[in-house]
Amino acid sequence: MPRLELNPNFTDPDAFYAALTEAHRERSEQESERINARLILLLANHVGDQQVLEEALAIAGQAAEPAQQEQR
């Protein structure tokens, strides 16, 4: 069963971060959300494995829980 890769796997994480922030520069919040949604769908399509995608969703959801609790 394929597993989500959680170890660092970027060839150049700083370059990716720079490209990501540049894609959002001078965009409205709505435009940034659309960019993020499209990026997620493109990468999910690239991954392709439903179990890996569900594992990623579960981990991402866990990371969001404390932030949601703080807002209450």
PDB file of N, CA, C and O in Angstrom:
ATOM      1  N   MET A   1       0.842  -1.179   0.000  1.00  0.00           N
ATOM      2  CA  MET A   1       0.000   0.000   0.000  1.00  0.00           C
ATOM      3  C   MET A   1       0.888   1.243   0.000  1.00  0.00           C
ATOM      4  O   MET A   1       1.751   1.395   0.872  1.00  0.00           O
ATOM      5  N   PRO A   2       0.712   2.136  -0.967  1.00  0.00           N
ATOM      6  CA  PRO A   2       1.492   3.374  -0.980  1.00  0.00           C
ATOM      7  C   PRO A   2       1.187   4.211   0.264  1.00  0.00           C
ATOM      8  O   PRO A   2       0.082   4.191   0.778  1.00  0.00           O
ATOM      9  N   ARG A   3       2.189   4.909   0.720  1.00  0.00           N
ATOM     10  CA  ARG A   3       2.037   5.785   1.885  1.00  0.00           C
ATOM     11  C   ARG A   3       2.421   7.207   1.490  1.00  0.00           C
ATOM     12  O   ARG A   3       3.221   7.414   0.580  1.00  0.00           O
ATOM     13  N   LEU A   4       1.864   8.138   2.202  1.00  0.00           N
ATOM     14  CA  LEU A   4       2.201   9.538   1.994  1.00  0.00           C
ATOM     15  C   LEU A   4       3.651   9.768   2.400  1.00  0.00           C
ATOM     16  O   LEU A   4       4.080   9.348   3.479  1.00  0.00           O
ATOM     17  N   GLU A   5       4.419  10.418   1.564  1.00  0.00           N
ATOM     18  CA  GLU A   5       5.818  10.732   1.862  1.00  0.00           C
ATOM     19  C   GLU A   5       5.854  11.917   2.814  1.00  0.00           C
ATOM     20  O   GLU A   5       5.446  13.024   2.450  1.00  0.00           O
ATOM     21  N   LEU A   6       6.300  11.680   4.048  1.00  0.00           N
ATOM     22  CA  LEU A   6       6.350  12.739   5.052  1.00  0.00           C
ATOM     23  C   LEU A   6       7.764  13.250   5.310  1.00  0.00           C
ATOM     24  O   LEU A   6       7.940  14.265   5.973  1.00  0.00           O
ATOM     25  N   ASN A   7       8.761  12.576   4.773  1.00  0.00           N
ATOM     26  CA  ASN A   7      10.140  13.046   4.896  1.00  0.00           C
ATOM     27  C   ASN A   7      10.397  14.116   3.842  1.00  0.00           C
ATOM     28  O   ASN A   7       9.768  14.105   2.775  1.00  0.00           O
ATOM     29  N   PRO A   8      11.309  15.054   4.102  1.00  0.00           N
ATOM     30  CA  PRO A   8      11.600  16.092   3.106  1.00  0.00           C
ATOM     31  C   PRO A   8      11.918  15.463   1.748  1.00  0.00           C
ATOM     32  O   PRO A   8      12.718  14.538   1.649  1.00  0.00           O
ATOM     33  N   ASN A   9      11.251  15.954   0.724  1.00  0.00           N
ATOM     34  CA  ASN A   9      11.381  15.367  -0.604  1.00  0.00           C
ATOM     35  C   ASN A   9      11.484  16.438  -1.691  1.00  0.00           C
ATOM     36  O   ASN A   9      11.314  16.157  -2.859  1.00  0.00           O
ATOM     37  N   PHE A  10      11.740  17.681  -1.292  1.00  0.00           N
ATOM     38  CA  PHE A  10      11.881  18.783  -2.245  1.00  0.00           C
ATOM     39  C   PHE A  10      13.293  18.785  -2.809  1.00  0.00           C
ATOM     40  O   PHE A  10      14.257  18.564  -2.074  1.00  0.00           O
ATOM     41  N   THR A  11      13.423  19.082  -4.084  1.00  0.00           N
ATOM     42  CA  THR A  11      14.761  19.283  -4.627  1.00  0.00           C
ATOM     43  C   THR A  11      15.279  20.657  -4.234  1.00  0.00           C
ATOM     44  O   THR A  11      16.473  20.826  -4.009  1.00  0.00           O
ATOM     45  N   ASP A  12      14.372  21.648  -4.139  1.00  0.00           N
ATOM     46  CA  ASP A  12      14.761  23.001  -3.735  1.00  0.00           C
ATOM     47  C   ASP A  12      13.573  23.666  -3.056  1.00  0.00           C
ATOM     48  O   ASP A  12      12.814  24.404  -3.695  1.00  0.00           O
ATOM     49  N   PRO A  13      13.380  23.419  -1.752  1.00  0.00           N
ATOM     50  CA  PRO A  13      12.205  23.956  -1.062  1.00  0.00           C
ATOM     51  C   PRO A  13      12.142  25.481  -1.071  1.00  0.00           C
ATOM     52  O   PRO A  13      11.055  26.052  -1.163  1.00  0.00           O
ATOM     53  N   ASP A  14      13.281  26.140  -1.002  1.00  0.00           N
ATOM     54  CA  ASP A  14      13.271  27.602  -1.017  1.00  0.00           C
ATOM     55  C   ASP A  14      12.770  28.144  -2.353  1.00  0.00           C
ATOM     56  O   ASP A  14      12.027  29.128  -2.391  1.00  0.00           O
ATOM     57  N   ALA A  15      13.162  27.504  -3.433  1.00  0.00           N
ATOM     58  CA  ALA A  15      12.694  27.936  -4.757  1.00  0.00           C
ATOM     59  C   ALA A  15      11.190  27.719  -4.903  1.00  0.00           C
ATOM     60  O   ALA A  15      10.485  28.563  -5.462  1.00  0.00           O
ATOM     61  N   PHE A  16      10.689  26.596  -4.380  1.00  0.00           N
ATOM     62  CA  PHE A  16       9.251  26.359  -4.447  1.00  0.00           C
ATOM     63  C   PHE A  16       8.500  27.402  -3.624  1.00  0.00           C
ATOM     64  O   PHE A  16       7.504  27.957  -4.068  1.00  0.00           O
ATOM     65  N   TYR A  17       8.991  27.677  -2.408  1.00  0.00           N
ATOM     66  CA  TYR A  17       8.325  28.663  -1.562  1.00  0.00           C
ATOM     67  C   TYR A  17       8.315  30.030  -2.245  1.00  0.00           C
ATOM     68  O   TYR A  17       7.302  30.735  -2.230  1.00  0.00           O
ATOM     69  N   ALA A  18       9.423  30.400  -2.862  1.00  0.00           N
ATOM     70  CA  ALA A  18       9.491  31.682  -3.572  1.00  0.00           C
ATOM     71  C   ALA A  18       8.490  31.717  -4.726  1.00  0.00           C
ATOM     72  O   ALA A  18       7.801  32.721  -4.922  1.00  0.00           O
ATOM     73  N   ALA A  19       8.390  30.623  -5.467  1.00  0.00           N
ATOM     74  CA  ALA A  19       7.442  30.569  -6.587  1.00  0.00           C
ATOM     75  C   ALA A  19       6.000  30.614  -6.083  1.00  0.00           C
ATOM     76  O   ALA A  19       5.139  31.272  -6.686  1.00  0.00           O
ATOM     77  N   LEU A  20       5.730  29.934  -4.978  1.00  0.00           N
ATOM     78  CA  LEU A  20       4.387  29.932  -4.405  1.00  0.00           C
ATOM     79  C   LEU A  20       3.986  31.324  -3.931  1.00  0.00           C
ATOM     80  O   LEU A  20       2.882  31.802  -4.221  1.00  0.00           O
ATOM     81  N   THR A  21       4.883  31.979  -3.204  1.00  0.00           N
ATOM     82  CA  THR A  21       4.549  33.326  -2.730  1.00  0.00           C
ATOM     83  C   THR A  21       4.424  34.303  -3.894  1.00  0.00           C
ATOM     84  O   THR A  21       3.561  35.185  -3.869  1.00  0.00           O
ATOM     85  N   GLU A  22       5.217  34.124  -4.918  1.00  0.00           N
ATOM     86  CA  GLU A  22       5.117  35.000  -6.102  1.00  0.00           C
ATOM     87  C   GLU A  22       3.783  34.800  -6.813  1.00  0.00           C
ATOM     88  O   GLU A  22       3.188  35.757  -7.309  1.00  0.00           O
ATOM     89  N   ALA A  23       3.297  33.571  -6.857  1.00  0.00           N
ATOM     90  CA  ALA A  23       2.002  33.296  -7.497  1.00  0.00           C
ATOM     91  C   ALA A  23       0.858  34.013  -6.777  1.00  0.00           C
ATOM     92  O   ALA A  23      -0.168  34.317  -7.387  1.00  0.00           O
ATOM     93  N   HIS A  24       1.046  34.300  -5.493  1.00  0.00           N
ATOM     94  CA  HIS A  24       0.006  34.956  -4.691  1.00  0.00           C
ATOM     95  C   HIS A  24       0.200  36.469  -4.561  1.00  0.00           C
ATOM     96  O   HIS A  24      -0.720  37.158  -4.125  1.00  0.00           O
ATOM     97  N   ARG A  25       1.358  36.953  -4.963  1.00  0.00           N
ATOM     98  CA  ARG A  25       1.667  38.374  -4.813  1.00  0.00           C
ATOM     99  C   ARG A  25       0.655  39.235  -5.581  1.00  0.00           C
ATOM    100  O   ARG A  25       0.332  38.955  -6.734  1.00  0.00           O
ATOM    101  N   GLU A  26       0.164  40.243  -4.899  1.00  0.00           N
ATOM    102  CA  GLU A  26      -0.766  41.221  -5.469  1.00  0.00           C
ATOM    103  C   GLU A  26      -2.064  40.579  -5.970  1.00  0.00           C
ATOM    104  O   GLU A  26      -2.690  41.074  -6.909  1.00  0.00           O
ATOM    105  N   ARG A  27      -2.457  39.464  -5.370  1.00  0.00           N
ATOM    106  CA  ARG A  27      -3.730  38.813  -5.704  1.00  0.00           C
ATOM    107  C   ARG A  27      -4.711  39.079  -4.584  1.00  0.00           C
ATOM    108  O   ARG A  27      -4.332  39.229  -3.430  1.00  0.00           O
ATOM    109  N   SER A  28      -5.974  39.104  -4.927  1.00  0.00           N
ATOM    110  CA  SER A  28      -7.005  39.229  -3.901  1.00  0.00           C
ATOM    111  C   SER A  28      -7.084  37.914  -3.130  1.00  0.00           C
ATOM    112  O   SER A  28      -6.549  36.882  -3.573  1.00  0.00           O
ATOM    113  N   GLU A  29      -7.755  37.950  -1.981  1.00  0.00           N
ATOM    114  CA  GLU A  29      -7.923  36.724  -1.200  1.00  0.00           C
ATOM    115  C   GLU A  29      -8.657  35.666  -2.026  1.00  0.00           C
ATOM    116  O   GLU A  29      -8.296  34.485  -2.000  1.00  0.00           O
ATOM    117  N   GLN A  30      -9.668  36.086  -2.769  1.00  0.00           N
ATOM    118  CA  GLN A  30     -10.427  35.150  -3.604  1.00  0.00           C
ATOM    119  C   GLN A  30      -9.542  34.553  -4.701  1.00  0.00           C
ATOM    120  O   GLN A  30      -9.600  33.346  -4.968  1.00  0.00           O
ATOM    121  N   GLU A  31      -8.723  35.360  -5.331  1.00  0.00           N
ATOM    122  CA  GLU A  31      -7.809  34.845  -6.359  1.00  0.00           C
ATOM    123  C   GLU A  31      -6.809  33.864  -5.756  1.00  0.00           C
ATOM    124  O   GLU A  31      -6.530  32.815  -6.362  1.00  0.00           O
ATOM    125  N   SER A  32      -6.281  34.172  -4.575  1.00  0.00           N
ATOM    126  CA  SER A  32      -5.342  33.272  -3.913  1.00  0.00           C
ATOM    127  C   SER A  32      -5.999  31.941  -3.562  1.00  0.00           C
ATOM    128  O   SER A  32      -5.381  30.881  -3.709  1.00  0.00           O
ATOM    129  N   GLU A  33      -7.237  32.002  -3.104  1.00  0.00           N
ATOM    130  CA  GLU A  33      -7.958  30.762  -2.795  1.00  0.00           C
ATOM    131  C   GLU A  33      -8.153  29.916  -4.047  1.00  0.00           C
ATOM    132  O   GLU A  33      -8.039  28.689  -3.997  1.00  0.00           O
ATOM    133  N   ARG A  34      -8.440  30.549  -5.172  1.00  0.00           N
ATOM    134  CA  ARG A  34      -8.598  29.807  -6.426  1.00  0.00           C
ATOM    135  C   ARG A  34      -7.279  29.185  -6.870  1.00  0.00           C
ATOM    136  O   ARG A  34      -7.250  28.049  -7.351  1.00  0.00           O
ATOM    137  N   ILE A  35      -6.186  29.925  -6.704  1.00  0.00           N
ATOM    138  CA  ILE A  35      -4.865  29.374  -7.038  1.00  0.00           C
ATOM    139  C   ILE A  35      -4.595  28.151  -6.174  1.00  0.00           C
ATOM    140  O   ILE A  35      -4.168  27.109  -6.675  1.00  0.00           O
ATOM    141  N   ASN A  36      -4.839  28.268  -4.866  1.00  0.00           N
ATOM    142  CA  ASN A  36      -4.603  27.141  -3.963  1.00  0.00           C
ATOM    143  C   ASN A  36      -5.463  25.944  -4.327  1.00  0.00           C
ATOM    144  O   ASN A  36      -4.982  24.801  -4.338  1.00  0.00           O
ATOM    145  N   ALA A  37      -6.733  26.185  -4.639  1.00  0.00           N
ATOM    146  CA  ALA A  37      -7.631  25.084  -4.997  1.00  0.00           C
ATOM    147  C   ALA A  37      -7.150  24.390  -6.273  1.00  0.00           C
ATOM    148  O   ALA A  37      -7.127  23.149  -6.343  1.00  0.00           O
ATOM    149  N   ARG A  38      -6.770  25.156  -7.263  1.00  0.00           N
ATOM    150  CA  ARG A  38      -6.280  24.558  -8.512  1.00  0.00           C
ATOM    151  C   ARG A  38      -4.988  23.789  -8.283  1.00  0.00           C
ATOM    152  O   ARG A  38      -4.793  22.703  -8.826  1.00  0.00           O
ATOM    153  N   LEU A  39      -4.082  24.356  -7.467  1.00  0.00           N
ATOM    154  CA  LEU A  39      -2.822  23.685  -7.165  1.00  0.00           C
ATOM    155  C   LEU A  39      -3.082  22.356  -6.458  1.00  0.00           C
ATOM    156  O   LEU A  39      -2.474  21.335  -6.798  1.00  0.00           O
ATOM    157  N   ILE A  40      -3.991  22.366  -5.486  1.00  0.00           N
ATOM    158  CA  ILE A  40      -4.337  21.131  -4.771  1.00  0.00           C
ATOM    159  C   ILE A  40      -4.859  20.083  -5.741  1.00  0.00           C
ATOM    160  O   ILE A  40      -4.448  18.916  -5.698  1.00  0.00           O
ATOM    161  N   LEU A  41      -5.768  20.477  -6.626  1.00  0.00           N
ATOM    162  CA  LEU A  41      -6.333  19.513  -7.578  1.00  0.00           C
ATOM    163  C   LEU A  41      -5.280  19.000  -8.563  1.00  0.00           C
ATOM    164  O   LEU A  41      -5.266  17.807  -8.895  1.00  0.00           O
ATOM    165  N   LEU A  42      -4.405  19.865  -9.016  1.00  0.00           N
ATOM    166  CA  LEU A  42      -3.337  19.429  -9.919  1.00  0.00           C
ATOM    167  C   LEU A  42      -2.409  18.425  -9.237  1.00  0.00           C
ATOM    168  O   LEU A  42      -2.060  17.380  -9.813  1.00  0.00           O
ATOM    169  N   LEU A  43      -2.015  18.726  -7.999  1.00  0.00           N
ATOM    170  CA  LEU A  43      -1.117  17.820  -7.282  1.00  0.00           C
ATOM    171  C   LEU A  43      -1.821  16.528  -6.894  1.00  0.00           C
ATOM    172  O   LEU A  43      -1.216  15.450  -6.933  1.00  0.00           O
ATOM    173  N   ALA A  44      -3.102  16.611  -6.531  1.00  0.00           N
ATOM    174  CA  ALA A  44      -3.867  15.399  -6.216  1.00  0.00           C
ATOM    175  C   ALA A  44      -3.970  14.506  -7.440  1.00  0.00           C
ATOM    176  O   ALA A  44      -3.840  13.284  -7.347  1.00  0.00           O
ATOM    177  N   ASN A  45      -4.171  15.100  -8.596  1.00  0.00           N
ATOM    178  CA  ASN A  45      -4.218  14.328  -9.833  1.00  0.00           C
ATOM    179  C   ASN A  45      -2.871  13.660 -10.094  1.00  0.00           C
ATOM    180  O   ASN A  45      -2.807  12.506 -10.518  1.00  0.00           O
ATOM    181  N   HIS A  46      -1.796  14.375  -9.810  1.00  0.00           N
ATOM    182  CA  HIS A  46      -0.458  13.814 -10.005  1.00  0.00           C
ATOM    183  C   HIS A  46      -0.216  12.634  -9.063  1.00  0.00           C
ATOM    184  O   HIS A  46       0.317  11.604  -9.471  1.00  0.00           O
ATOM    185  N   VAL A  47      -0.626  12.762  -7.803  1.00  0.00           N
ATOM    186  CA  VAL A  47      -0.481  11.675  -6.829  1.00  0.00           C
ATOM    187  C   VAL A  47      -1.345  10.498  -7.256  1.00  0.00           C
ATOM    188  O   VAL A  47      -0.878   9.358  -7.333  1.00  0.00           O
ATOM    189  N   GLY A  48      -2.612  10.764  -7.485  1.00  0.00           N
ATOM    190  CA  GLY A  48      -3.517   9.780  -8.048  1.00  0.00           C
ATOM    191  C   GLY A  48      -4.022   8.680  -7.132  1.00  0.00           C
ATOM    192  O   GLY A  48      -5.082   8.135  -7.375  1.00  0.00           O
ATOM    193  N   ASP A  49      -3.335   8.342  -6.071  1.00  0.00           N
ATOM    194  CA  ASP A  49      -3.721   7.227  -5.222  1.00  0.00           C
ATOM    195  C   ASP A  49      -4.685   7.711  -4.130  1.00  0.00           C
ATOM    196  O   ASP A  49      -4.324   8.547  -3.301  1.00  0.00           O
ATOM    197  N   GLN A  50      -5.900   7.171  -4.120  1.00  0.00           N
ATOM    198  CA  GLN A  50      -6.934   7.619  -3.191  1.00  0.00           C
ATOM    199  C   GLN A  50      -6.522   7.462  -1.734  1.00  0.00           C
ATOM    200  O   GLN A  50      -6.782   8.343  -0.910  1.00  0.00           O
ATOM    201  N   GLN A  51      -5.866   6.361  -1.390  1.00  0.00           N
ATOM    202  CA  GLN A  51      -5.450   6.151   0.003  1.00  0.00           C
ATOM    203  C   GLN A  51      -4.422   7.191   0.448  1.00  0.00           C
ATOM    204  O   GLN A  51      -4.483   7.694   1.572  1.00  0.00           O
ATOM    205  N   VAL A  52      -3.500   7.512  -0.423  1.00  0.00           N
ATOM    206  CA  VAL A  52      -2.493   8.526  -0.103  1.00  0.00           C
ATOM    207  C   VAL A  52      -3.159   9.892   0.055  1.00  0.00           C
ATOM    208  O   VAL A  52      -2.849  10.651   0.984  1.00  0.00           O
ATOM    209  N   LEU A  53      -4.094  10.196  -0.832  1.00  0.00           N
ATOM    210  CA  LEU A  53      -4.798  11.477  -0.749  1.00  0.00           C
ATOM    211  C   LEU A  53      -5.620  11.572   0.536  1.00  0.00           C
ATOM    212  O   LEU A  53      -5.640  12.619   1.192  1.00  0.00           O
ATOM    213  N   GLU A  54      -6.277  10.492   0.922  1.00  0.00           N
ATOM    214  CA  GLU A  54      -7.055  10.492   2.160  1.00  0.00           C
ATOM    215  C   GLU A  54      -6.146  10.634   3.381  1.00  0.00           C
ATOM    216  O   GLU A  54      -6.500  11.318   4.348  1.00  0.00           O
ATOM    217  N   GLU A  55      -4.977  10.011   3.338  1.00  0.00           N
ATOM    218  CA  GLU A  55      -4.019  10.161   4.431  1.00  0.00           C
ATOM    219  C   GLU A  55      -3.572  11.622   4.538  1.00  0.00           C
ATOM    220  O   GLU A  55      -3.495  12.183   5.644  1.00  0.00           O
ATOM    221  N   ALA A  56      -3.300  12.246   3.398  1.00  0.00           N
ATOM    222  CA  ALA A  56      -2.902  13.654   3.393  1.00  0.00           C
ATOM    223  C   ALA A  56      -4.016  14.538   3.939  1.00  0.00           C
ATOM    224  O   ALA A  56      -3.759  15.469   4.722  1.00  0.00           O
ATOM    225  N   LEU A  57      -5.253  14.276   3.551  1.00  0.00           N
ATOM    226  CA  LEU A  57      -6.383  15.046   4.058  1.00  0.00           C
ATOM    227  C   LEU A  57      -6.524  14.900   5.566  1.00  0.00           C
ATOM    228  O   LEU A  57      -6.780  15.884   6.279  1.00  0.00           O
ATOM    229  N   ALA A  58      -6.362  13.691   6.066  1.00  0.00           N
ATOM    230  CA  ALA A  58      -6.476  13.458   7.508  1.00  0.00           C
ATOM    231  C   ALA A  58      -5.392  14.217   8.266  1.00  0.00           C
ATOM    232  O   ALA A  58      -5.665  14.861   9.281  1.00  0.00           O
ATOM    233  N   ILE A  59      -4.163  14.175   7.776  1.00  0.00           N
ATOM    234  CA  ILE A  59      -3.061  14.872   8.435  1.00  0.00           C
ATOM    235  C   ILE A  59      -3.266  16.385   8.361  1.00  0.00           C
ATOM    236  O   ILE A  59      -3.081  17.100   9.356  1.00  0.00           O
ATOM    237  N   ALA A  60      -3.675  16.873   7.213  1.00  0.00           N
ATOM    238  CA  ALA A  60      -3.917  18.312   7.057  1.00  0.00           C
ATOM    239  C   ALA A  60      -5.057  18.764   7.962  1.00  0.00           C
ATOM    240  O   ALA A  60      -4.993  19.847   8.555  1.00  0.00           O
ATOM    241  N   GLY A  61      -6.080  17.943   8.097  1.00  0.00           N
ATOM    242  CA  GLY A  61      -7.204  18.273   8.973  1.00  0.00           C
ATOM    243  C   GLY A  61      -6.793  18.333  10.427  1.00  0.00           C
ATOM    244  O   GLY A  61      -7.269  19.182  11.183  1.00  0.00           O
ATOM    245  N   GLN A  62      -5.900  17.449  10.840  1.00  0.00           N
ATOM    246  CA  GLN A  62      -5.405  17.465  12.225  1.00  0.00           C
ATOM    247  C   GLN A  62      -4.631  18.743  12.493  1.00  0.00           C
ATOM    248  O   GLN A  62      -4.757  19.331  13.553  1.00  0.00           O
ATOM    249  N   ALA A  63      -3.856  19.180  11.542  1.00  0.00           N
ATOM    250  CA  ALA A  63      -3.057  20.390  11.718  1.00  0.00           C
ATOM    251  C   ALA A  63      -3.943  21.624  11.817  1.00  0.00           C
ATOM    252  O   ALA A  63      -3.576  22.603  12.448  1.00  0.00           O
ATOM    253  N   ALA A  64      -5.123  21.586  11.217  1.00  0.00           N
ATOM    254  CA  ALA A  64      -6.027  22.739  11.229  1.00  0.00           C
ATOM    255  C   ALA A  64      -6.843  22.818  12.511  1.00  0.00           C
ATOM    256  O   ALA A  64      -7.344  23.874  12.849  1.00  0.00           O
ATOM    257  N   GLU A  65      -6.991  21.736  13.247  1.00  0.00           N
ATOM    258  CA  GLU A  65      -7.851  21.718  14.424  1.00  0.00           C
ATOM    259  C   GLU A  65      -7.454  22.729  15.492  1.00  0.00           C
ATOM    260  O   GLU A  65      -8.312  23.457  15.975  1.00  0.00           O
ATOM    261  N   PRO A  66      -6.184  22.842  15.911  1.00  0.00           N
ATOM    262  CA  PRO A  66      -5.849  23.827  16.943  1.00  0.00           C
ATOM    263  C   PRO A  66      -6.169  25.262  16.512  1.00  0.00           C
ATOM    264  O   PRO A  66      -6.635  26.055  17.305  1.00  0.00           O
ATOM    265  N   ALA A  67      -5.938  25.594  15.257  1.00  0.00           N
ATOM    266  CA  ALA A  67      -6.237  26.945  14.777  1.00  0.00           C
ATOM    267  C   ALA A  67      -7.734  27.226  14.854  1.00  0.00           C
ATOM    268  O   ALA A  67      -8.140  28.324  15.192  1.00  0.00           O
ATOM    269  N   GLN A  68      -8.560  26.247  14.560  1.00  0.00           N
ATOM    270  CA  GLN A  68     -10.007  26.422  14.644  1.00  0.00           C
ATOM    271  C   GLN A  68     -10.433  26.623  16.086  1.00  0.00           C
ATOM    272  O   GLN A  68     -11.300  27.433  16.380  1.00  0.00           O
ATOM    273  N   GLN A  69      -9.840  25.902  17.007  1.00  0.00           N
ATOM    274  CA  GLN A  69     -10.188  26.017  18.415  1.00  0.00           C
ATOM    275  C   GLN A  69      -9.784  27.377  18.969  1.00  0.00           C
ATOM    276  O   GLN A  69     -10.479  27.953  19.793  1.00  0.00           O
ATOM    277  N   GLU A  70      -8.657  27.913  18.495  1.00  0.00           N
ATOM    278  CA  GLU A  70      -8.207  29.221  18.955  1.00  0.00           C
ATOM    279  C   GLU A  70      -9.156  30.319  18.526  1.00  0.00           C
ATOM    280  O   GLU A  70      -9.311  31.318  19.200  1.00  0.00           O
ATOM    281  N   GLN A  71      -9.811  30.163  17.361  1.00  0.00           N
ATOM    282  CA  GLN A  71     -10.697  31.190  16.835  1.00  0.00           C
ATOM    283  C   GLN A  71     -12.029  31.232  17.592  1.00  0.00           C
ATOM    284  O   GLN A  71     -12.743  32.201  17.516  1.00  0.00           O
ATOM    285  N   ARG A  72     -12.348  30.194  18.347  1.00  0.00           N
ATOM    286  CA  ARG A  72     -13.624  30.146  19.065  1.00  0.00           C
ATOM    287  C   ARG A  72     -13.606  30.952  20.318  1.00  0.00           C
ATOM    288  O   ARG A  72     -12.804  31.388  20.915  1.00  0.00           O
TER     289      ARG A  72
END
